Short mmCIF file of C-alpha atoms in Angstrom, two decimals:
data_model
loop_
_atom_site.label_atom_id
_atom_site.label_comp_id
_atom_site.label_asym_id
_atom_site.label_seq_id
_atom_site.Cartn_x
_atom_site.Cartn_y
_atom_site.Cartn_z
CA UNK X 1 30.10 20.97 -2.12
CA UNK X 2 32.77 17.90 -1.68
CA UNK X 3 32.20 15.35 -3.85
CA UNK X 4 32.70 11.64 -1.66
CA UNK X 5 33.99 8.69 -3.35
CA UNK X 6 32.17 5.57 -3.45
CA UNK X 7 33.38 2.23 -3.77
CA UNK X 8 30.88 -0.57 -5.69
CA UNK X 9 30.54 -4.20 -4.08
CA UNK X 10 29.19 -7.02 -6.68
CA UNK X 11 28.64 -10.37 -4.66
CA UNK X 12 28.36 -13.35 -7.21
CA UNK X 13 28.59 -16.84 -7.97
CA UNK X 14 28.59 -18.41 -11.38
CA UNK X 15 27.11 -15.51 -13.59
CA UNK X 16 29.70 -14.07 -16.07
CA UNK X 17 27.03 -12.31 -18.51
CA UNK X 18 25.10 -10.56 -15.43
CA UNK X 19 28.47 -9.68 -14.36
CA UNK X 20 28.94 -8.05 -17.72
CA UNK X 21 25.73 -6.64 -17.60
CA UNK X 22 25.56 -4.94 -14.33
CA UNK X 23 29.30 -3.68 -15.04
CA UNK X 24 27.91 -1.98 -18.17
CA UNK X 25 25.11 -0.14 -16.64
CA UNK X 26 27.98 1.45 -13.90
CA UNK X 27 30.47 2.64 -16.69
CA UNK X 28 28.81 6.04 -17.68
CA UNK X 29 28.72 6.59 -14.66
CA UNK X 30 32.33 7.07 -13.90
CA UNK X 31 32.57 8.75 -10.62
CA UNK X 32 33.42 5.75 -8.17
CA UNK X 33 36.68 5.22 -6.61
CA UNK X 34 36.46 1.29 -7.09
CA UNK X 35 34.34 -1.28 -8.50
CA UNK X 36 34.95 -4.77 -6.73
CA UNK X 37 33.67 -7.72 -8.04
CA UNK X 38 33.45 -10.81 -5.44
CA UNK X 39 33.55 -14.05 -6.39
CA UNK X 40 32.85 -17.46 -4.57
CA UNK X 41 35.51 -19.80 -4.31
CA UNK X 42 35.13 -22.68 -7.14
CA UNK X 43 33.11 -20.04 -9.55
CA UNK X 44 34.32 -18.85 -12.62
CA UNK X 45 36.75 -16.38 -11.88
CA UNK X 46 39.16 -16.04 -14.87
CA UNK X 47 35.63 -15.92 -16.77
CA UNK X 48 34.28 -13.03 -14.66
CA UNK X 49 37.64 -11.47 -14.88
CA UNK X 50 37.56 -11.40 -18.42
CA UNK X 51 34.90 -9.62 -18.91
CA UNK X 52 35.76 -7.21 -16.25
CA UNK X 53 36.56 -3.67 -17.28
CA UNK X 54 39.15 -1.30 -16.59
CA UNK X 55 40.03 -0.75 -13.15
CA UNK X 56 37.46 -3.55 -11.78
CA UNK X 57 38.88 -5.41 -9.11
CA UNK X 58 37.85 -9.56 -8.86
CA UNK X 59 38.19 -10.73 -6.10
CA UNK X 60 37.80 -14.37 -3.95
CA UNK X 61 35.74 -14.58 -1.01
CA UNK X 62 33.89 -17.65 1.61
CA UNK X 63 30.27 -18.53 -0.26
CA UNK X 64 28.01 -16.78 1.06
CA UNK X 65 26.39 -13.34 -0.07
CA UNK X 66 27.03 -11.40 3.45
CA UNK X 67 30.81 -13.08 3.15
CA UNK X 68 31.35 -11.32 -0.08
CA UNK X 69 29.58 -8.47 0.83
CA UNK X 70 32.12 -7.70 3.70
CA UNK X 71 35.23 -8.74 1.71
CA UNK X 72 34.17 -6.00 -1.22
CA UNK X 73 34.19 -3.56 1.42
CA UNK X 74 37.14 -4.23 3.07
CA UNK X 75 38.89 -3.62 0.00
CA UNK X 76 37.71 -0.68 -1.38
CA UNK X 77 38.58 2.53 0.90
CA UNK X 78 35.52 4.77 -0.50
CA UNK X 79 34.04 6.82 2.16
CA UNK X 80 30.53 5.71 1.29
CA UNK X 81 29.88 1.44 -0.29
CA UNK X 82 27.28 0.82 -2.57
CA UNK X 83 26.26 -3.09 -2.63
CA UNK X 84 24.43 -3.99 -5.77
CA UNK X 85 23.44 -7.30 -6.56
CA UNK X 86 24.44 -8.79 -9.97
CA UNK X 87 21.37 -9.17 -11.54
CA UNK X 88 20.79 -5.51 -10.82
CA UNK X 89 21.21 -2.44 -13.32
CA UNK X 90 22.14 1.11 -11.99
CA UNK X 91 20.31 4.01 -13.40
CA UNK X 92 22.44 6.50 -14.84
CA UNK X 93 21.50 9.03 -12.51
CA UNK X 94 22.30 6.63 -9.62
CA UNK X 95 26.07 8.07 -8.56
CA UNK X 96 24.33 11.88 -8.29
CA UNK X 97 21.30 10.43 -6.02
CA UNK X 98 23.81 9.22 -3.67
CA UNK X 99 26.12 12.11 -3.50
CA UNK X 100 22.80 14.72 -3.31
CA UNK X 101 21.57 12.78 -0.49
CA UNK X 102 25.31 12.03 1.30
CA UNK X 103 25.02 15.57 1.35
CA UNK X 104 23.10 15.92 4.25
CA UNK X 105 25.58 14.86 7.16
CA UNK X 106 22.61 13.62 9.57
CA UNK X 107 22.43 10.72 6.61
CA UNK X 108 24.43 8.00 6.90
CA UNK X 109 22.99 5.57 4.00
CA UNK X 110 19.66 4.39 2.21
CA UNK X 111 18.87 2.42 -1.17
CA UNK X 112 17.28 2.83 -4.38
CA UNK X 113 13.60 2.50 -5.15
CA UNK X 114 12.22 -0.93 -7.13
CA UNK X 115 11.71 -1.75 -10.71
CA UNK X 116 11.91 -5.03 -11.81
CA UNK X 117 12.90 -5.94 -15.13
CA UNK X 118 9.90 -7.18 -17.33
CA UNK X 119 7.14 -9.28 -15.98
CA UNK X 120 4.25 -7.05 -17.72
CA UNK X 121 1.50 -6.84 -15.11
CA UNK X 122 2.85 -8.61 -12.25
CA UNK X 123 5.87 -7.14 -12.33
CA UNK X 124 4.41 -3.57 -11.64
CA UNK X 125 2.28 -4.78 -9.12
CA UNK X 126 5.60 -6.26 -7.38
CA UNK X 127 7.35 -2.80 -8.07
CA UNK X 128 3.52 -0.77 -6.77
CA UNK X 129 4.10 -3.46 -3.58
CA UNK X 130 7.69 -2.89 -2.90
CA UNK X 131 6.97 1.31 -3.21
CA UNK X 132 4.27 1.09 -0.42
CA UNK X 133 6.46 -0.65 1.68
CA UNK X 134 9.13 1.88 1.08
CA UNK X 135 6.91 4.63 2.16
CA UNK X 136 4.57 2.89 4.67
CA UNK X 137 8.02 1.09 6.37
CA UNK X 138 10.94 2.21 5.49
CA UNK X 139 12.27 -0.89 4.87
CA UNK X 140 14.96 -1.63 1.51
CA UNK X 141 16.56 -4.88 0.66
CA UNK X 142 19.69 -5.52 -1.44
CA UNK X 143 17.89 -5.88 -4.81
CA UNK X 144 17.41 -2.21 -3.90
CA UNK X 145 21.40 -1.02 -3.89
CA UNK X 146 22.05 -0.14 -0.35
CA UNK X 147 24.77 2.22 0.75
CA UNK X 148 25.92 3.16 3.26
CA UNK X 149 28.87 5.47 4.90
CA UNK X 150 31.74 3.12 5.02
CA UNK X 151 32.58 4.47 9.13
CA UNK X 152 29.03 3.61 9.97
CA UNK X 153 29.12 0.26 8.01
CA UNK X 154 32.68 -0.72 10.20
CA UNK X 155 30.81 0.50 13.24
CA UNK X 156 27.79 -1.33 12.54
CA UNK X 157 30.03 -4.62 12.34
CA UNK X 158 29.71 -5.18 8.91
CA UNK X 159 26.83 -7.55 7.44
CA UNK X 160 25.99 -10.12 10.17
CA UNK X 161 27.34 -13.70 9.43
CA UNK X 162 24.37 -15.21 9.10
CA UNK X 163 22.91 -17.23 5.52
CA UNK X 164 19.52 -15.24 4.93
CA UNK X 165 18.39 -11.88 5.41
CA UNK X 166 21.85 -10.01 6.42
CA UNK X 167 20.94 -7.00 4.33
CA UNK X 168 17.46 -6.71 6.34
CA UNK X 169 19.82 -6.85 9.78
CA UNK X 170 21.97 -4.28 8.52
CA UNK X 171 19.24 -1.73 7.21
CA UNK X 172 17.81 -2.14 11.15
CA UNK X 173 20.62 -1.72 12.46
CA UNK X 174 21.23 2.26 10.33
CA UNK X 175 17.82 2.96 11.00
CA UNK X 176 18.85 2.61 14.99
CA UNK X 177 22.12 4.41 13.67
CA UNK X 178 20.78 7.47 11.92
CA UNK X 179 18.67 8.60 9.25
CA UNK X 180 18.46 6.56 6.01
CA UNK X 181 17.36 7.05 2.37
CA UNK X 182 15.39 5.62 0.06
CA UNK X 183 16.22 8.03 -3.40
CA UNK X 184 13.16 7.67 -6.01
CA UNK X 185 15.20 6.76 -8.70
CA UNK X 186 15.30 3.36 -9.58
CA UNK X 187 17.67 0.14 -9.31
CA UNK X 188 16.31 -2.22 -12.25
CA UNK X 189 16.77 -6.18 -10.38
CA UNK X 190 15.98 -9.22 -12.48
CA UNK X 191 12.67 -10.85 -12.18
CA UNK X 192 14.14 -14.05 -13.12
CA UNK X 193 13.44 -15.97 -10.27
CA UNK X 194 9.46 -15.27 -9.68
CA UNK X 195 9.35 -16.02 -12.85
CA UNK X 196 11.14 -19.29 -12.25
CA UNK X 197 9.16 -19.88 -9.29
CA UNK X 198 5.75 -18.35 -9.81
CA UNK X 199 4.87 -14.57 -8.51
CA UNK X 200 2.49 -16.09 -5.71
CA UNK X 201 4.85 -18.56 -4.79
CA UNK X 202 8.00 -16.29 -4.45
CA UNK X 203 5.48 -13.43 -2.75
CA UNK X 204 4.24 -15.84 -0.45
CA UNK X 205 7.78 -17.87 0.58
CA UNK X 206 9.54 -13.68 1.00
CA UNK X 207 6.57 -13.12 3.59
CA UNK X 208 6.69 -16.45 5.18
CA UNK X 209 10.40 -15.76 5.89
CA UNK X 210 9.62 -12.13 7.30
CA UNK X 211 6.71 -13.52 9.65
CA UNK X 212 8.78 -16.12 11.01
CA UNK X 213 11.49 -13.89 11.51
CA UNK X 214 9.08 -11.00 13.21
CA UNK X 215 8.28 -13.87 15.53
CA UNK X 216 11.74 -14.48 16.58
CA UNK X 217 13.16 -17.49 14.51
CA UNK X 218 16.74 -17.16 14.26
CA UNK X 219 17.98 -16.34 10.61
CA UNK X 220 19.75 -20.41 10.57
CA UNK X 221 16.23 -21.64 11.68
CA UNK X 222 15.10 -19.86 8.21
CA UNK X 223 17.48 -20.26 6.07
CA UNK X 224 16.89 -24.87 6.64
CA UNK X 225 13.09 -24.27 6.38
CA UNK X 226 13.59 -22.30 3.08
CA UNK X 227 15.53 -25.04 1.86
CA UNK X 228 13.56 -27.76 2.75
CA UNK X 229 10.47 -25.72 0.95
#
């Protein structure tokens, strides 16, 4: 059984201690080929850098998380990317649940299932919410740590350059592509922003944008009525 390397993609902005933190829960793991850390132009890089471990690549790229995205994984030259978000934390049994599943050549990518981190109550309802989607759908975000075989990806054309929902585009376009994955064991995200912005607010604004964009409106068209709300 060959064992494939993957490469790591970390899109961020100003957010040196999640940097830290995310990087910690990939070191026991210790079978990738690369870790790249992408940072926004203006950010704190020599502060991100700092805190950077052994053999983590920082790197510069446009603002914008699908910019970043595709800049991490031009770099790296793993056979199969793994995009985590910052405020994310790998399981330690995450680098086996790729390789098992990368296994299986008819599968070219999938994601991890939900937890979120804290919350109490309504963060397990979120989780219970996202894992019926997951089994009703088939459908993963990038709080979820997609990956995906890096041929596919370049085939694919990359994330689409577009400001809002380029990680739903993408998982679309590898369903059309092949089979995809989503492994039961966890990727731990951050809850800090429903709790920021209120659970029914944030649960309500995420469907608003996936109606809208069922019915058509172009991801642009999204992104200004998100801001203006």
């Amino acid at each position: 059984m060959r064992t494939r390397s993957v490469g790591v993609v970390i899109p961020t902005l100003n957010e040196p201690e999640l940097v830290e933190r995310c990087l910690g829960s990939l070191e026991p793991l210790k079978q990738f080929h690369s870790v790249v850390v992408v940072v926004a132009p203006g950010c704190e890089r020599a502060a991100i850098a700092a805190r950077a471990r052994s053999g983590v690549t920082v790197i510069e790229a446009p603002r914008g998380r699908h910019s970043q995205l595709n800049a991490g994984g031009r770099v790296t030259t793993a056979e199969v990317l793994w995009f985590v978000h910052v405020d994310s934390i790998a399981a330690p049994q995450s680098a086996a649940a790729i390789e098992r599943v990368m296994q299986e050549e008819q599968v070219i990518g999938g994601a991890f299932s939900f937890e979120g981190e804290g919350g109490g109550w309504r963060g397990r309802v979120l989780a219970l919410g996202v894992r019926l989607r997951n089994r009703w759908f088939n459908v993963a975000y990038g709080d979820q740590g997609m990956f995906v075989r890096r041929e596919l990806w370049e085939q694919l054309g990359t994330f689409p350059n577009q400001p809002i929902l380029e990680d739903l585009y993408l998982w679309r376009a590898m369903k059309r592509a092949g089979r995809v994955v989503i492994v039961p064991e966890p990727m731990t995200t951050s809850l800090r922003r429903w709790e920021q912005r209120g659970y029914l607010r944030t649960t309500w604004l995420h469907w608003s944008i996936i109606v809208l964009d069922w019915l058509g409106v172009s991801p642009e068209q999204i992104y200004q009525l998100r801001k203006r709300g």
